[in-house]
CSV table of C-alpha atoms in Angstrom, one decimal:
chain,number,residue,atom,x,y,z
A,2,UNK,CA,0.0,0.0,0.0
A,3,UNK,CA,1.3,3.3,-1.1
A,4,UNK,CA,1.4,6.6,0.9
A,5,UNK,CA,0.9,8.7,-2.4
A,6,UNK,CA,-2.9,7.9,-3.6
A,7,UNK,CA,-2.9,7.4,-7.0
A,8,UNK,CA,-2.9,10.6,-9.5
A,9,UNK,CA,-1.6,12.8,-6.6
A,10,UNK,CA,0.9,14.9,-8.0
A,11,UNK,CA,1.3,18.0,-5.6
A,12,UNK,CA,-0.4,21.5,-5.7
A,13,UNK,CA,-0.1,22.7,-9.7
A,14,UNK,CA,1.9,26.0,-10.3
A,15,UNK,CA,-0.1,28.4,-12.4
A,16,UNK,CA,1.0,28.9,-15.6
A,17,UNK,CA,2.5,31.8,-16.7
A,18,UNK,CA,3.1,33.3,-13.5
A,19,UNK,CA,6.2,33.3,-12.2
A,20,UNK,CA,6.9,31.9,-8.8
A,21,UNK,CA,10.4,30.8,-7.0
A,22,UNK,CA,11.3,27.2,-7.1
A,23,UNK,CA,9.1,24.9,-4.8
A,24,UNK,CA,6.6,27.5,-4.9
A,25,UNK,CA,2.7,27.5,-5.2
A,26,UNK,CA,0.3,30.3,-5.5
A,27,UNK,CA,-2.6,31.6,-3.3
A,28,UNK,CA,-4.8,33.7,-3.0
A,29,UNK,CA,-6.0,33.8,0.2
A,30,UNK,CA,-3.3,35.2,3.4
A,31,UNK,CA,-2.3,32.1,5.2
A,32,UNK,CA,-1.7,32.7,8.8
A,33,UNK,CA,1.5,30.7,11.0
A,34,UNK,CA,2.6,31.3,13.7
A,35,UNK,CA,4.9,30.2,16.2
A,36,UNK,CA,3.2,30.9,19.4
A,37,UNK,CA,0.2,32.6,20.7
A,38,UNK,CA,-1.0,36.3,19.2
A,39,UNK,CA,0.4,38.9,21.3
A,40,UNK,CA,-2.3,41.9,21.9
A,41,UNK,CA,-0.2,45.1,22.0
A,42,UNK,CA,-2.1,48.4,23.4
A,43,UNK,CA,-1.3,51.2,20.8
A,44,UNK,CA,-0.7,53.3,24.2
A,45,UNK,CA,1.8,50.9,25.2
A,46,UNK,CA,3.3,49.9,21.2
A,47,UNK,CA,6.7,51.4,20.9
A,48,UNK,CA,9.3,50.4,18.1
A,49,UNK,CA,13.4,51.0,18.9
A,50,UNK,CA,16.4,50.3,17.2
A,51,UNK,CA,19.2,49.7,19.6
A,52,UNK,CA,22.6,50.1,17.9
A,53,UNK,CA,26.0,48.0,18.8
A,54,UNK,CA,27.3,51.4,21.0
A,55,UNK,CA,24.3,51.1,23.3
A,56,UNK,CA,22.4,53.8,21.7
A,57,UNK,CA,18.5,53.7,21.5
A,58,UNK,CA,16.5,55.5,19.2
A,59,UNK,CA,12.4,54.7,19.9
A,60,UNK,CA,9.3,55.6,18.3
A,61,UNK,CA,6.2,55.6,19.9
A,62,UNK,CA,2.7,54.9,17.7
A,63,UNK,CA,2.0,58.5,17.5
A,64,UNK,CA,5.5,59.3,16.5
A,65,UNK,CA,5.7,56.2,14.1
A,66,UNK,CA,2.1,57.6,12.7
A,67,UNK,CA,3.6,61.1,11.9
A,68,UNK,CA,6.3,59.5,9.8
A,69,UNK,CA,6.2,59.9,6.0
A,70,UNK,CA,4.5,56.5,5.2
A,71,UNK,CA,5.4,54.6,1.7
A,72,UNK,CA,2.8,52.0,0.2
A,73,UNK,CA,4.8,49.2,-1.4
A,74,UNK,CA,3.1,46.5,-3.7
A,75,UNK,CA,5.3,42.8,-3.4
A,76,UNK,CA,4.9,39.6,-3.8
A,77,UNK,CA,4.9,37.4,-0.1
A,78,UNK,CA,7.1,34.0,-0.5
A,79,UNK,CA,6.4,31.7,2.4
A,80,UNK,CA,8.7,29.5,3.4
A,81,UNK,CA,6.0,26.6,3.6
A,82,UNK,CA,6.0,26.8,0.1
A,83,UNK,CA,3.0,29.4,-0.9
A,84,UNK,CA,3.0,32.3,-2.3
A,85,UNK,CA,1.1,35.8,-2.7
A,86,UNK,CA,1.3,38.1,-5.6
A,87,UNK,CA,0.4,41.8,-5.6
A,88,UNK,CA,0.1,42.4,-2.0
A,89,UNK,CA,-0.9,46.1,-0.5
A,90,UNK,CA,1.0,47.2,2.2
A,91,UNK,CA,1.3,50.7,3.8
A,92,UNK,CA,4.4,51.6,6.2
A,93,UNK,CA,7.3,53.8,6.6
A,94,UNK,CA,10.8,52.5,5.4
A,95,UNK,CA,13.4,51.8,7.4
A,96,UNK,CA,15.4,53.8,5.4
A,97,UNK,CA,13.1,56.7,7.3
A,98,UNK,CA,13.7,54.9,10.4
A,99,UNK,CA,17.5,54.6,10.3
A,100,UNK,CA,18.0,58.6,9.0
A,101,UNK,CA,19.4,59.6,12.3
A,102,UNK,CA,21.0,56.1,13.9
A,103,UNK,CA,24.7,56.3,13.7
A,104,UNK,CA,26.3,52.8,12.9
A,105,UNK,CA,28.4,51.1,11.2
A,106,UNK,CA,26.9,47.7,12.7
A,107,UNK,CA,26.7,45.0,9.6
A,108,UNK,CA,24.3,42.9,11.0
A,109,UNK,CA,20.7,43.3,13.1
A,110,UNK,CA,18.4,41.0,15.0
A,111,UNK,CA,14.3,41.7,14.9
A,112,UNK,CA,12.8,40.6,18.1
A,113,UNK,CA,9.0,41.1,18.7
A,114,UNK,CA,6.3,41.1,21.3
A,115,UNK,CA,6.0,37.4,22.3
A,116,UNK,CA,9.5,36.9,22.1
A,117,UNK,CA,10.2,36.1,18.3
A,118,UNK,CA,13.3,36.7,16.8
A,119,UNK,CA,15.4,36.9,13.3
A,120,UNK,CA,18.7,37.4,11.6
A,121,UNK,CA,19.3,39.7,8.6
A,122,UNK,CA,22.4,41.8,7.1
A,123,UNK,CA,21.5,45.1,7.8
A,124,UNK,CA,21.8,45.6,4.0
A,125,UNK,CA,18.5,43.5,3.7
A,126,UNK,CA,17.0,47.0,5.5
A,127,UNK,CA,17.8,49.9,3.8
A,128,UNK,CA,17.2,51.2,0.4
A,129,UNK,CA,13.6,50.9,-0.2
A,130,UNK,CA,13.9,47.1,0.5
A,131,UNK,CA,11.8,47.2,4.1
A,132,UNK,CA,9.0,48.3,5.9
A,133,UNK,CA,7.2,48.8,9.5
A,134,UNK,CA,3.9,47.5,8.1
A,135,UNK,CA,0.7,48.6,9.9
A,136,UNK,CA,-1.6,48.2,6.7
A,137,UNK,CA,-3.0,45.4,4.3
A,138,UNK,CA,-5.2,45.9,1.8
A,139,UNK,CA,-6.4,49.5,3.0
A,140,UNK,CA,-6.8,48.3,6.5
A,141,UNK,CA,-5.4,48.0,10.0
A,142,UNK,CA,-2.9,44.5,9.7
A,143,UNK,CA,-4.8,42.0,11.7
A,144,UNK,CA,-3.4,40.8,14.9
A,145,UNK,CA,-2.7,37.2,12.9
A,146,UNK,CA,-0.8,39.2,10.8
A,147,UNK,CA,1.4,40.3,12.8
A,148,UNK,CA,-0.4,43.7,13.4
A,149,UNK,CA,-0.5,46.4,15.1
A,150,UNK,CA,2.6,46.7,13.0
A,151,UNK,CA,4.9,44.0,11.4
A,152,UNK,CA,8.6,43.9,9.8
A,153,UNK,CA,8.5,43.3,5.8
A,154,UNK,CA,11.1,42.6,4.1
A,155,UNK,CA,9.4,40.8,1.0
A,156,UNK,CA,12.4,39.6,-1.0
A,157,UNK,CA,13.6,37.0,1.6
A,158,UNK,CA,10.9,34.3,3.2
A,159,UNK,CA,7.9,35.6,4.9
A,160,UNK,CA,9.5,34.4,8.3
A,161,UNK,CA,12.2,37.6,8.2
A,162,UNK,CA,9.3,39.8,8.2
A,163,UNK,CA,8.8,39.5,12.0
A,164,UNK,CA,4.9,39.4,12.7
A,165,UNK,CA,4.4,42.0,16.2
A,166,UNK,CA,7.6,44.1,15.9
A,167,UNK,CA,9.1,45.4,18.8
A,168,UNK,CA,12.7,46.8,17.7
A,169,UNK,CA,16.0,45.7,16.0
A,170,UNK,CA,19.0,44.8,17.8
A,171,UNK,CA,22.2,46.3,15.4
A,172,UNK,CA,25.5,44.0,16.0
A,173,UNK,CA,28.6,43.5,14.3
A,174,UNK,CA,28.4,39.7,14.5
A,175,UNK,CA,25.3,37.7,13.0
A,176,UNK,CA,23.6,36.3,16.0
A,177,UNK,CA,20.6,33.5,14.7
A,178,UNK,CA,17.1,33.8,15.6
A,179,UNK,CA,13.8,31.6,16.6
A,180,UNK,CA,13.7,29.6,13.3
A,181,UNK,CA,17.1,30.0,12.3
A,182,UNK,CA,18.6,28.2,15.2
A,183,UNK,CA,16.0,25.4,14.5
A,184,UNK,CA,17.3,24.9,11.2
A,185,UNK,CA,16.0,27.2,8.7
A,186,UNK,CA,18.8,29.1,6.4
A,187,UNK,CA,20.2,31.9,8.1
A,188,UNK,CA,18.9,34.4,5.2
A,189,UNK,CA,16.5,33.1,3.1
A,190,UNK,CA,16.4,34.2,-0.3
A,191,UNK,CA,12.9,32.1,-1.8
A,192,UNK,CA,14.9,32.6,-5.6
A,193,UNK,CA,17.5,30.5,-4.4
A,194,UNK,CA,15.3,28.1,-2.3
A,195,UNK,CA,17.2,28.9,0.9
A,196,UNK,CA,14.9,27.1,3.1
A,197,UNK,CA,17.1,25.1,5.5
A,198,UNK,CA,20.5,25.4,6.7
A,199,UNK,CA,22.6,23.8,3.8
A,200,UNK,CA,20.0,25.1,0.9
């Protein structure tokens, strides 16, 4: 007795669009987590960047409101294998974030509420390549999205965009986070299927 039943082969990939390797498209918004949803008060949110001199810059929600605000449209690659085209986000770049932090820190870990952390270059960051999401589709980002206000960094797997944002760490050694000390690559690029350490 097989485990495959007969004519089973996999989710089809839709033709003409193109997807990374392994990938499959959706249209829906899948929602994974790792733990329970944190609830964060907007009177109690606050976003910092601590940099490797012992420096903190924070934001509160007001302040992080009052930012210019950039609305990118990307494509989400999960690491599980979906993916979702054309997404609406609206946020302010890190590039406005990072204006005034003085560092020459090469690498940065994004911890959350809940306790959730991740690895990136701080490279990965800046110039127009990431976000503090606090809108989806012309609404407040969902709780099980990672709202009030999620990391997103579309053009590494979805897990680097840290659902429930709290701040980023700057360091000048890489340091791995949640999923990447349990085996997933330690960057994650979906066009190189960099799912697990060795990819």
């Amino acid at each position: 007795m097989g485990f495959v039943s007969r004519g089973f082969r996999g989710r089809p990939r839709d033709e003409g669009v193109k997807l990374p390797p392994g990938q499959y498209l959706v249209h829906d918004f899948p929602v994974l987590s790792a733990g329970p949803t944190p609830r964060v008060p907007l009177d109690r949110w606050e976003f910092a960047i601590d940099t490797e001199d012992g420096q903190t810059h924070r934001w509160s929600w007001q302040e992080l409101m009052a930012l210019p605000a950039e609305t990118p449209t990307v494509d989400l690659h999960c690491v599980t294998k979906w993916s979702k085209l054309g997404t609406d986000w609206k946020g302010v770049s890190l590039d406005t974030l990072f204006a005034d932090v003085e560092s020459s820190a090469e690498y940065a870990l994004v911890y959350s509420y809940g306790g959730y952390t991740t690895n990136l270059p701080v490279e990965d960051l800046l110039d127009g390549k990431a976000w503090i999401a606090y809108q989806f589709d012309g609404e407040e980002l969902a709780a099980a999205h990672g709202g009030p206000a999620r990391l997103l960094v579309p053009h590494l797997y979805l897990w680097k965009s840290a659902k429930w944002v709290q701040g980023i760490r700057l360091m000048n050694e890489d340091w791995p986070g949640f999923w990447e000390t349990a085996g997933y690559h330690n960057y994650g690029d979906p066009w190189r299927e960099q799912r697990y350490q060795g990819d």
